Coordinates of N, CA and C in Angstrom, one line a residue:
M1 N -71.4 7.6 41.1 CA -70.8 9.0 41.0 C -71.2 9.7 39.7
H2 N -71.6 8.9 38.7 CA -71.8 9.6 37.4 C -72.9 10.6 37.4
W3 N -73.9 10.4 38.3 CA -75.0 11.3 38.5 C -74.5 12.7 38.9
L4 N -73.4 12.7 39.8 CA -72.8 13.9 40.3 C -72.2 14.7 39.1
G5 N -71.5 14.0 38.2 CA -70.9 14.6 37.1 C -72.0 15.2 36.2
L6 N -73.1 14.4 35.9 CA -74.1 15.0 35.1 C -74.8 16.2 35.7
V7 N -75.0 16.1 37.0 CA -75.7 17.3 37.6 C -74.8 18.5 37.6
T8 N -73.5 18.3 37.8 CA -72.5 19.4 37.8 C -72.4 20.0 36.4
L9 N -72.3 19.2 35.3 CA -72.3 19.7 34.0 C -73.6 20.4 33.6
A10 N -74.7 19.9 34.1 CA -76.0 20.6 33.9 C -76.0 21.9 34.5
A11 N -75.4 22.0 35.7 CA -75.3 23.3 36.4 C -74.5 24.3 35.7
A12 N -73.4 23.8 35.1 CA -72.6 24.7 34.2 C -73.4 25.2 33.0
G13 N -74.2 24.3 32.5 CA -75.1 24.8 31.4 C -76.1 25.8 31.8
V14 N -76.6 25.6 33.0 CA -77.6 26.6 33.5 C -76.9 28.0 33.7
V15 N -75.7 28.0 34.2 CA -74.9 29.2 34.5 C -74.7 29.9 33.1
V16 N -74.3 29.2 32.1 CA -74.1 29.7 30.8 C -75.3 30.3 30.2
A17 N -76.5 29.6 30.4 CA -77.7 30.0 29.8 C -78.2 31.3 30.5
R18 N -78.0 31.4 31.8 CA -78.4 32.6 32.5 C -77.6 33.8 32.1
W19 N -76.3 33.6 31.9 CA -75.4 34.7 31.4 C -75.9 35.1 30.0
F20 N -76.2 34.1 29.1 CA -76.6 34.4 27.8 C -77.9 35.2 27.7
M21 N -78.8 34.9 28.7 CA -80.1 35.6 28.7 C -80.0 37.0 29.3
A22 N -78.9 37.3 30.0 CA -78.7 38.6 30.6 C -77.3 39.0 30.5
R23 N -76.8 39.3 29.3 CA -75.4 39.6 29.1 C -75.1 41.1 29.4
T24 N -76.1 41.8 29.8 CA -75.8 43.2 30.3 C -76.6 43.4 31.6
D25 N -76.1 44.3 32.4 CA -76.7 44.6 33.7 C -77.8 45.6 33.5
S26 N -78.4 46.1 34.6 CA -79.6 47.0 34.5 C -79.2 48.3 33.9
L27 N -77.9 48.6 33.8 CA -77.5 49.9 33.2 C -77.0 49.7 31.8
G28 N -77.1 48.5 31.3 CA -76.7 48.3 29.9 C -75.3 47.9 29.8
R29 N -74.6 47.8 30.9 CA -73.1 47.4 30.8 C -73.0 45.9 30.6
P30 N -72.0 45.5 29.7 CA -71.8 44.1 29.5 C -71.4 43.4 30.7
R31 N -71.9 42.2 30.9 CA -71.5 41.4 32.0 C -70.4 40.4 31.5
A32 N -69.4 40.2 32.3 CA -68.3 39.3 31.9 C -68.8 37.9 32.0
F33 N -68.3 37.1 31.1 CA -68.6 35.7 31.1 C -68.0 35.0 32.4
P34 N -68.8 34.2 33.1 CA -68.4 33.6 34.3 C -67.4 32.4 34.1
W35 N -66.2 32.7 33.6 CA -65.3 31.7 33.2 C -64.9 30.8 34.4
L36 N -64.7 31.5 35.6 CA -64.2 30.7 36.7 C -65.3 29.7 37.2
G37 N -66.5 30.2 37.3 CA -67.6 29.4 37.8 C -67.9 28.2 36.9
V38 N -68.0 28.6 35.6 CA -68.3 27.5 34.6 C -67.2 26.5 34.4
G39 N -65.9 27.1 34.4 CA -64.8 26.2 34.3 C -64.7 25.3 35.5
G40 N -64.9 25.8 36.7 CA -64.8 24.9 37.8 C -65.9 23.8 37.8
L41 N -67.1 24.1 37.4 CA -68.1 23.1 37.3 C -67.8 22.1 36.3
V42 N -67.3 22.5 35.1 CA -67.0 21.6 34.1 C -65.9 20.6 34.5
V43 N -64.8 21.2 35.2 CA -63.7 20.3 35.6 C -64.3 19.3 36.6
I44 N -65.1 19.7 37.6 CA -65.6 18.8 38.6 C -66.5 17.8 37.9
G45 N -67.3 18.2 37.0 CA -68.2 17.3 36.3 C -67.4 16.2 35.5
L46 N -66.4 16.6 34.8 CA -65.6 15.7 34.0 C -64.9 14.7 34.9
A47 N -64.4 15.2 36.0 CA -63.6 14.4 36.9 C -64.6 13.3 37.5
A48 N -65.8 13.7 37.8 CA -66.8 12.7 38.4 C -67.2 11.7 37.3
L49 N -67.2 12.1 36.0 CA -67.7 11.2 35.0 C -66.6 10.3 34.5
T50 N -65.3 10.6 34.7 CA -64.2 9.8 34.2 C -64.2 8.4 34.6
P51 N -64.4 8.1 36.0 CA -64.4 6.7 36.4 C -65.6 5.9 35.7
W52 N -66.7 6.6 35.6 CA -67.9 5.9 35.0 C -67.6 5.6 33.5
F53 N -67.0 6.6 32.8 CA -66.6 6.4 31.4 C -65.7 5.2 31.3
L54 N -64.6 5.1 32.1 CA -63.6 4.1 32.0 C -64.3 2.7 32.3
R55 N -65.2 2.7 33.3 CA -65.8 1.5 33.7 C -66.7 1.0 32.5
A56 N -67.5 1.9 31.9 CA -68.3 1.6 30.8 C -67.5 1.0 29.6
R57 N -66.4 1.7 29.4 CA -65.5 1.2 28.3 C -65.0 -0.2 28.5
L58 N -64.6 -0.5 29.8 CA -64.1 -1.8 30.2 C -65.2 -2.8 30.0
E59 N -66.4 -2.5 30.5 CA -67.5 -3.4 30.4 C -67.9 -3.7 29.0
T60 N -67.8 -2.7 28.1 CA -68.1 -3.0 26.7 C -67.1 -3.9 26.1
R61 N -65.8 -3.7 26.4 CA -64.7 -4.5 25.9 C -64.9 -6.0 26.3
M62 N -65.2 -6.1 27.6 CA -65.3 -7.5 28.2 C -66.6 -8.2 27.6
A63 N -67.7 -7.4 27.4 CA -68.9 -7.9 26.9 C -68.7 -8.4 25.4
E64 N -68.0 -7.6 24.6 CA -67.7 -8.0 23.3 C -66.9 -9.4 23.2
A65 N -65.9 -9.5 24.1 CA -65.1 -10.7 24.1 C -66.0 -11.9 24.6
A66 N -66.8 -11.7 25.7 CA -67.6 -12.7 26.2 C -68.7 -13.2 25.2
S67 N -69.2 -12.2 24.4 CA -70.2 -12.5 23.4 C -69.7 -13.5 22.4
E68 N -68.4 -13.3 22.0 CA -67.8 -14.2 21.0 C -67.7 -15.6 21.6
I69 N -67.4 -15.7 22.9 CA -67.3 -17.0 23.5 C -68.6 -17.7 23.6
V70 N -69.6 -16.9 24.0 CA -71.0 -17.5 24.2 C -71.7 -17.8 22.9
G71 N -71.5 -16.9 21.9 CA -72.1 -17.1 20.6 C -73.3 -16.3 20.4
H72 N -73.6 -15.4 21.4 CA -74.7 -14.4 21.2 C -74.4 -13.2 22.1
P73 N -75.0 -12.1 21.9 CA -74.7 -10.9 22.7 C -75.0 -11.1 24.2
V74 N -74.1 -10.7 25.0 CA -74.3 -10.8 26.5 C -73.7 -9.5 27.1
E75 N -74.1 -9.2 28.3 CA -73.6 -8.0 29.0 C -72.7 -8.4 30.1
V76 N -71.7 -7.6 30.4 CA -70.8 -7.8 31.5 C -70.8 -6.5 32.4
E77 N -71.1 -6.7 33.6 CA -71.2 -5.5 34.6 C -70.1 -5.7 35.6
C78 N -69.4 -4.6 35.9 CA -68.4 -4.5 36.9 C -69.1 -4.1 38.2
Q79 N -68.9 -4.8 39.3 CA -69.5 -4.5 40.6 C -69.1 -3.1 41.0
S80 N -70.1 -2.3 41.4 CA -69.9 -0.9 41.9 C -69.4 -0.9 43.3
F81 N -69.0 0.3 43.7 CA -68.5 0.4 45.1 C -69.6 0.1 46.1
G82 N -70.8 0.5 45.8 CA -71.9 0.2 46.7 C -72.2 -1.3 46.8
Q83 N -72.2 -1.9 45.6 CA -72.4 -3.4 45.6 C -71.3 -4.1 46.4
A84 N -70.1 -3.7 46.2 CA -69.0 -4.3 46.9 C -69.1 -4.1 48.4
F85 N -69.6 -3.0 48.8 CA -69.6 -2.6 50.2 C -70.5 -3.6 51.0
V86 N -71.6 -4.1 50.4 CA -72.5 -5.0 51.0 C -72.4 -6.4 50.6
D87 N -71.4 -6.7 49.8 CA -71.2 -8.1 49.2 C -70.5 -8.9 50.3
V88 N -71.0 -10.1 50.5 CA -70.4 -11.1 51.4 C -70.0 -12.4 50.7
G89 N -70.2 -12.4 49.4 CA -69.9 -13.7 48.7 C -68.5 -13.8 48.4
A90 N -68.0 -15.1 48.3 CA -66.6 -15.3 48.0 C -66.3 -15.5 46.5
E91 N -67.4 -15.6 45.7 CA -67.1 -15.9 44.3 C -66.6 -14.6 43.6
F92 N -65.9 -14.8 42.5 CA -65.3 -13.6 41.8 C -66.3 -13.1 40.7
G93 N -67.3 -13.8 40.5 CA -68.3 -13.4 39.5 C -69.5 -14.3 39.5
Y94 N -70.6 -13.9 39.0 CA -71.7 -14.9 38.9 C -72.7 -14.5 37.8
V95 N -73.5 -15.6 37.5 CA -74.5 -15.4 36.5 C -75.8 -16.0 37.1
V96 N -76.9 -15.2 37.0 CA -78.2 -15.7 37.5 C -78.9 -16.6 36.6
F97 N -79.3 -17.8 37.1 CA -80.1 -18.7 36.3 C -81.5 -18.7 36.7
R98 N -82.4 -18.7 35.8 CA -83.8 -18.7 36.0 C -84.5 -19.9 35.3
D99 N -85.1 -20.8 36.1 CA -85.6 -22.0 35.5 C -84.6 -22.8 34.6
G100 N -83.4 -22.8 35.1 CA -82.3 -23.5 34.5 C -81.7 -22.8 33.3
R101 N -82.1 -21.6 33.0 CA -81.6 -20.8 31.9 C -80.8 -19.6 32.4
P102 N -79.6 -19.4 31.8 CA -78.8 -18.2 32.3 C -79.3 -16.9 31.8
E103 N -79.3 -15.9 32.5 CA -79.5 -14.5 32.0 C -78.3 -14.2 31.1
P104 N -78.5 -13.3 30.1 CA -77.4 -13.0 29.2 C -76.6 -11.9 29.8
R105 N -76.2 -12.0 31.0 CA -75.4 -10.9 31.7 C -74.7 -11.6 32.9
T106 N -73.6 -11.0 33.2 CA -72.8 -11.5 34.4 C -72.3 -10.3 35.2
L107 N -72.1 -10.5 36.4 CA -71.5 -9.4 37.3 C -70.1 -9.9 37.7
I108 N -69.1 -9.1 37.4 CA -67.7 -9.5 37.8 C -67.4 -8.6 39.0
K109 N -66.8 -9.2 40.0 CA -66.6 -8.5 41.3 C -65.6 -7.3 41.0
R110 N -65.6 -6.4 41.9 CA -64.9 -5.1 41.8 C -63.4 -5.3 41.6
Q111 N -62.8 -6.2 42.5 CA -61.4 -6.4 42.4 C -61.0 -7.0 41.1
Q112 N -61.8 -8.0 40.7 CA -61.4 -8.7 39.4 C -61.6 -7.8 38.2
C113 N -62.5 -6.9 38.3 CA -62.6 -5.9 37.2 C -61.4 -4.9 37.2
R114 N -60.9 -4.6 38.4 CA -59.7 -3.8 38.4 C -58.5 -4.5 37.9
D115 N -58.4 -5.8 38.2 CA -57.3 -6.6 37.7 C -57.4 -6.7 36.2
L116 N -58.6 -6.9 35.7 CA -58.8 -7.0 34.2 C -58.4 -5.7 33.5
A117 N -58.8 -4.6 34.1 CA -58.5 -3.3 33.6 C -56.9 -3.1 33.5
A118 N -56.3 -3.5 34.6 CA -54.8 -3.4 34.7 C -54.2 -4.4 33.6
Y119 N -54.8 -5.5 33.4 CA -54.3 -6.5 32.4 C -54.4 -5.8 31.0
L120 N -55.5 -5.2 30.7 CA -55.7 -4.6 29.4 C -54.8 -3.4 29.2
R121 N -54.5 -2.7 30.2 CA -53.6 -1.6 30.1 C -52.1 -2.0 29.9
S122 N -51.8 -3.3 30.2 CA -50.4 -3.8 30.1 C -50.2 -4.3 28.7
D123 N -49.0 -4.7 28.5 CA -48.7 -5.3 27.2 C -49.2 -6.8 27.1
M124 N -49.7 -7.3 28.1 CA -50.3 -8.6 28.2 C -49.2 -9.7 28.0
E125 N -48.0 -9.4 28.0 CA -46.9 -10.4 27.8 C -46.5 -11.1 29.1
S126 N -46.6 -10.5 30.2 CA -46.2 -11.1 31.5 C -47.3 -10.8 32.5
P127 N -48.5 -11.3 32.4 CA -49.5 -11.1 33.3 C -49.2 -11.6 34.7
S128 N -49.7 -10.9 35.7 CA -49.5 -11.3 37.1 C -50.6 -12.4 37.4
T129 N -50.4 -13.1 38.5 CA -51.4 -14.1 38.9 C -52.8 -13.5 39.0
A130 N -52.9 -12.3 39.5 CA -54.2 -11.7 39.7 C -54.8 -11.4 38.3
H131 N -54.0 -11.0 37.3 CA -54.4 -10.8 36.0 C -55.0 -12.1 35.4
V132 N -54.2 -13.2 35.5 CA -54.6 -14.4 35.0 C -56.0 -14.9 35.6
V133 N -56.1 -14.8 36.9 CA -57.3 -15.2 37.6 C -58.5 -14.3 37.1
A134 N -58.3 -13.0 36.9 CA -59.4 -12.2 36.5 C -59.8 -12.5 35.1
L135 N -58.8 -12.8 34.2 CA -59.1 -13.2 32.8 C -59.9 -14.5 32.9
H136 N -59.5 -15.5 33.7 CA -60.2 -16.7 33.7 C -61.6 -16.5 34.3
T137 N -61.8 -15.6 35.3 CA -63.1 -15.3 35.8 C -64.1 -14.9 34.7
L138 N -63.7 -14.1 33.8 CA -64.5 -13.7 32.7 C -64.9 -14.8 31.8
T139 N -63.9 -15.7 31.5 CA -64.1 -16.9 30.7 C -65.1 -17.8 31.4
H140 N -64.9 -18.0 32.7 CA -65.8 -18.9 33.5 C -67.2 -18.5 33.4
E141 N -67.4 -17.2 33.6 CA -68.8 -16.7 33.6 C -69.4 -16.7 32.2
A142 N -68.5 -16.5 31.2 CA -69.0 -16.6 29.8 C -69.5 -18.0 29.6
V143 N -68.8 -19.1 30.1 CA -69.3 -20.4 29.9 C -70.6 -20.6 30.6
H144 N -70.8 -20.1 31.8 CA -72.1 -20.2 32.5 C -73.2 -19.5 31.6
M145 N -72.9 -18.4 31.0 CA -73.9 -17.7 30.2 C -74.2 -18.5 28.9
S146 N -73.4 -19.5 28.6 CA -73.7 -20.3 27.4 C -74.6 -21.4 27.8
G147 N -74.9 -21.6 29.1 CA -75.9 -22.6 29.6 C -75.4 -23.7 30.4
V148 N -74.1 -23.7 30.7 CA -73.5 -24.7 31.6 C -73.7 -24.3 33.1
T149 N -74.2 -25.2 33.9 CA -74.5 -24.9 35.3 C -73.5 -25.5 36.2
N150 N -73.1 -26.7 35.9 CA -72.2 -27.5 36.8 C -70.8 -26.7 36.9
E151 N -70.3 -26.5 38.1 CA -69.1 -25.7 38.3 C -67.9 -26.4 37.8
A152 N -67.8 -27.7 38.0 CA -66.6 -28.4 37.5 C -66.5 -28.5 36.0
E153 N -67.7 -28.7 35.4 CA -67.7 -28.7 33.9 C -67.4 -27.3 33.4
T154 N -68.0 -26.3 34.0 CA -67.8 -24.9 33.6 C -66.3 -24.6 33.7
E155 N -65.7 -25.0 34.8 CA -64.3 -24.6 35.0 C -63.4 -25.3 34.0
C156 N -63.7 -26.6 33.6 CA -62.9 -27.3 32.7 C -63.0 -26.7 31.3
I157 N -64.3 -26.4 30.9 CA -64.5 -25.7 29.6 C -63.7 -24.4 29.6
A158 N -63.8 -23.7 30.7 CA -63.2 -22.3 30.7 C -61.7 -22.4 30.5
V159 N -61.0 -23.4 31.2 CA -59.6 -23.4 31.0 C -59.2 -23.7 29.6
Q160 N -60.1 -24.3 28.8 CA -59.8 -24.6 27.4 C -60.1 -23.4 26.5
L161 N -60.8 -22.4 27.1 CA -61.2 -21.2 26.3 C -60.4 -20.0 26.8
D162 N -59.6 -20.1 27.8 CA -58.8 -18.9 28.2 C -57.9 -18.4 27.2
T163 N -57.3 -19.2 26.4 CA -56.5 -18.7 25.3 C -57.3 -17.8 24.3
R164 N -58.5 -18.3 23.9 CA -59.3 -17.6 23.0 C -59.8 -16.3 23.7
M165 N -60.1 -16.3 24.9 CA -60.6 -15.1 25.6 C -59.4 -14.0 25.6
A166 N -58.2 -14.5 26.0 CA -57.1 -13.5 26.0 C -56.9 -12.9 24.6
E167 N -57.0 -13.7 23.6 CA -56.8 -13.2 22.2 C -57.9 -12.2 21.9
L168 N -59.1 -12.5 22.3 CA -60.2 -11.6 22.0 C -60.0 -10.2 22.7
L169 N -59.3 -10.3 23.8 CA -59.1 -9.0 24.6 C -57.8 -8.3 24.1
G170 N -57.1 -8.9 23.2 CA -56.0 -8.2 22.5 C -54.6 -8.8 22.8
A171 N -54.5 -9.9 23.5 CA -53.2 -10.5 23.7 C -52.7 -11.2 22.4
S172 N -51.4 -11.3 22.3 CA -50.8 -12.1 21.2 C -51.1 -13.6 21.4
S173 N -51.0 -14.4 20.4 CA -51.3 -15.8 20.5 C -50.4 -16.4 21.5
D174 N -49.1 -16.1 21.5 CA -48.2 -16.7 22.4 C -48.5 -16.3 23.9
A175 N -48.8 -15.0 24.1 CA -49.1 -14.5 25.4 C -50.4 -15.1 25.9
A176 N -51.4 -15.3 25.0 CA -52.7 -15.8 25.4 C -52.5 -17.3 25.9
R177 N -51.7 -18.0 25.1 CA -51.5 -19.4 25.5 C -50.7 -19.6 26.8
A178 N -49.8 -18.7 27.0 CA -49.0 -18.7 28.2 C -49.9 -18.4 29.4
A179 N -50.8 -17.4 29.3 CA -51.7 -17.1 30.4 C -52.6 -18.3 30.7
A180 N -53.1 -18.9 29.7 CA -54.0 -20.1 29.9 C -53.2 -21.2 30.6
A181 N -52.0 -21.4 30.2 CA -51.1 -22.5 30.8 C -50.8 -22.1 32.3
T182 N -50.7 -20.9 32.6 CA -50.4 -20.4 33.9 C -51.6 -20.8 34.8
Y183 N -52.8 -20.5 34.4 CA -54.0 -20.8 35.2 C -54.0 -22.3 35.4
W184 N -53.9 -23.1 34.3 CA -54.0 -24.5 34.4 C -53.0 -25.2 35.4
R185 N -51.8 -24.7 35.3 CA -50.7 -25.3 36.1 C -50.7 -24.8 37.5
S186 N -51.0 -23.5 37.7 CA -50.8 -22.9 39.1 C -52.1 -22.7 39.9
I187 N -53.2 -22.5 39.2 CA -54.4 -22.1 39.9 C -55.4 -23.3 39.9
Y188 N -55.6 -23.9 38.8 CA -56.6 -25.0 38.8 C -56.4 -26.1 39.8
P189 N -55.2 -26.5 40.0 CA -55.0 -27.6 41.0 C -55.3 -27.2 42.4
R190 N -55.4 -25.9 42.7 CA -55.7 -25.4 44.0 C -57.2 -25.0 44.2
M191 N -58.0 -25.2 43.2 CA -59.4 -24.9 43.2 C -60.1 -25.9 44.1
P192 N -61.2 -25.5 44.8 CA -62.0 -26.4 45.6 C -62.5 -27.6 44.8
G193 N -62.7 -28.7 45.5 CA -63.1 -30.0 44.8 C -64.3 -29.8 43.9
G194 N -65.2 -29.0 44.2 CA -66.4 -28.8 43.4 C -66.1 -28.2 42.1
Y195 N -64.9 -27.6 41.9 CA -64.6 -26.9 40.7 C -63.6 -27.7 39.8
R196 N -63.3 -28.9 40.3 CA -62.3 -29.8 39.6 C -63.0 -31.1 39.2
S197 N -62.5 -31.7 38.2 CA -63.0 -33.0 37.7 C -61.9 -33.9 37.2
D198 N -62.0 -35.2 37.5 CA -61.0 -36.1 37.0 C -61.0 -36.2 35.5
E199 N -62.1 -35.8 34.9 CA -62.3 -35.9 33.5 C -61.8 -34.6 32.8
C200 N -61.2 -33.7 33.5 CA -60.6 -32.5 32.9 C -59.1 -32.8 32.7
R201 N -58.9 -33.5 31.6 CA -57.5 -33.9 31.3 C -57.5 -34.3 29.8
P202 N -56.3 -34.6 29.3 CA -56.2 -35.0 27.9 C -56.9 -36.3 27.7
G203 N -57.9 -36.3 26.7 CA -58.6 -37.5 26.4 C -59.8 -37.7 27.4
G204 N -59.9 -36.9 28.4 CA -61.0 -37.0 29.4 C -62.4 -36.6 28.7
A205 N -63.4 -36.9 29.5 CA -64.8 -36.7 29.0 C -65.0 -35.2 28.7
L206 N -64.3 -34.3 29.4 CA -64.5 -32.9 29.3 C -63.4 -32.3 28.3
D207 N -62.6 -33.1 27.7 CA -61.6 -32.6 26.7 C -62.4 -32.2 25.4
R208 N -62.4 -30.9 25.1 CA -63.1 -30.5 23.9 C -62.3 -30.7 22.6
G209 N -61.0 -31.0 22.7 CA -60.2 -31.1 21.6 C -59.9 -29.8 20.9
G210 N -59.3 -29.8 19.8 CA -59.0 -28.6 19.1 C -57.7 -28.0 19.3
G211 N -56.9 -28.5 20.2 CA -55.5 -28.0 20.4 C -55.3 -26.8 21.2
N212 N -56.4 -26.2 21.8 CA -56.3 -25.0 22.6 C -56.4 -25.3 24.1
A213 N -56.5 -26.6 24.5 CA -56.6 -26.9 25.9 C -55.2 -26.6 26.5
P214 N -55.2 -26.2 27.7 CA -53.9 -25.9 28.4 C -52.9 -27.1 28.5
W215 N -53.5 -28.3 28.5 CA -52.6 -29.4 28.5 C -51.9 -29.7 27.1
D216 N -52.4 -29.0 26.1 CA -51.8 -29.1 24.8 C -50.7 -28.0 24.5
L217 N -50.5 -27.1 25.5 CA -49.6 -26.0 25.3 C -48.2 -26.4 25.7

């Protein structure tokens, strides 16, 4: 939709330019500025650009947080309406790997981006289940972008980084730890077998230590 906004604002500019080039009629009488037409075009243009602007701002904020997790700059894209319309995948986000290496970008599905936006607009103190899942989705994909391909390993590393991700997005330390604990206790046990590992536990092979694991909360 942002192209519609740009075209409409450009049309407003054309109207203003035409008025400026011919501010008087053939008899030399001043022509009134087309406030109504220009104003209408500007309002329509800004209205069309607002969703694009909000999405771009959300993507930038998520990318900055994900880059801190990954350790180098990455991009985060929110799924567009058109992409969602033809999407048949069940995953909440994905990273493309080429020759075993991840691209430095991820696509987060439309609903999860909406949930993340709602989470960021809130005080982050009492996130809903959808907010927590969306937060974890971003963390999970960030771990993939760091080079981890195995889903169970990725999931276990991600649950240990959810606290950090929430803090990077603006949550208080206590709220971030609570969100991570909620995912670990309520969501992780219900994940498909391919996303869980017996080594994802205190002292397990996938325990990264450091005191930020959800089992330490």
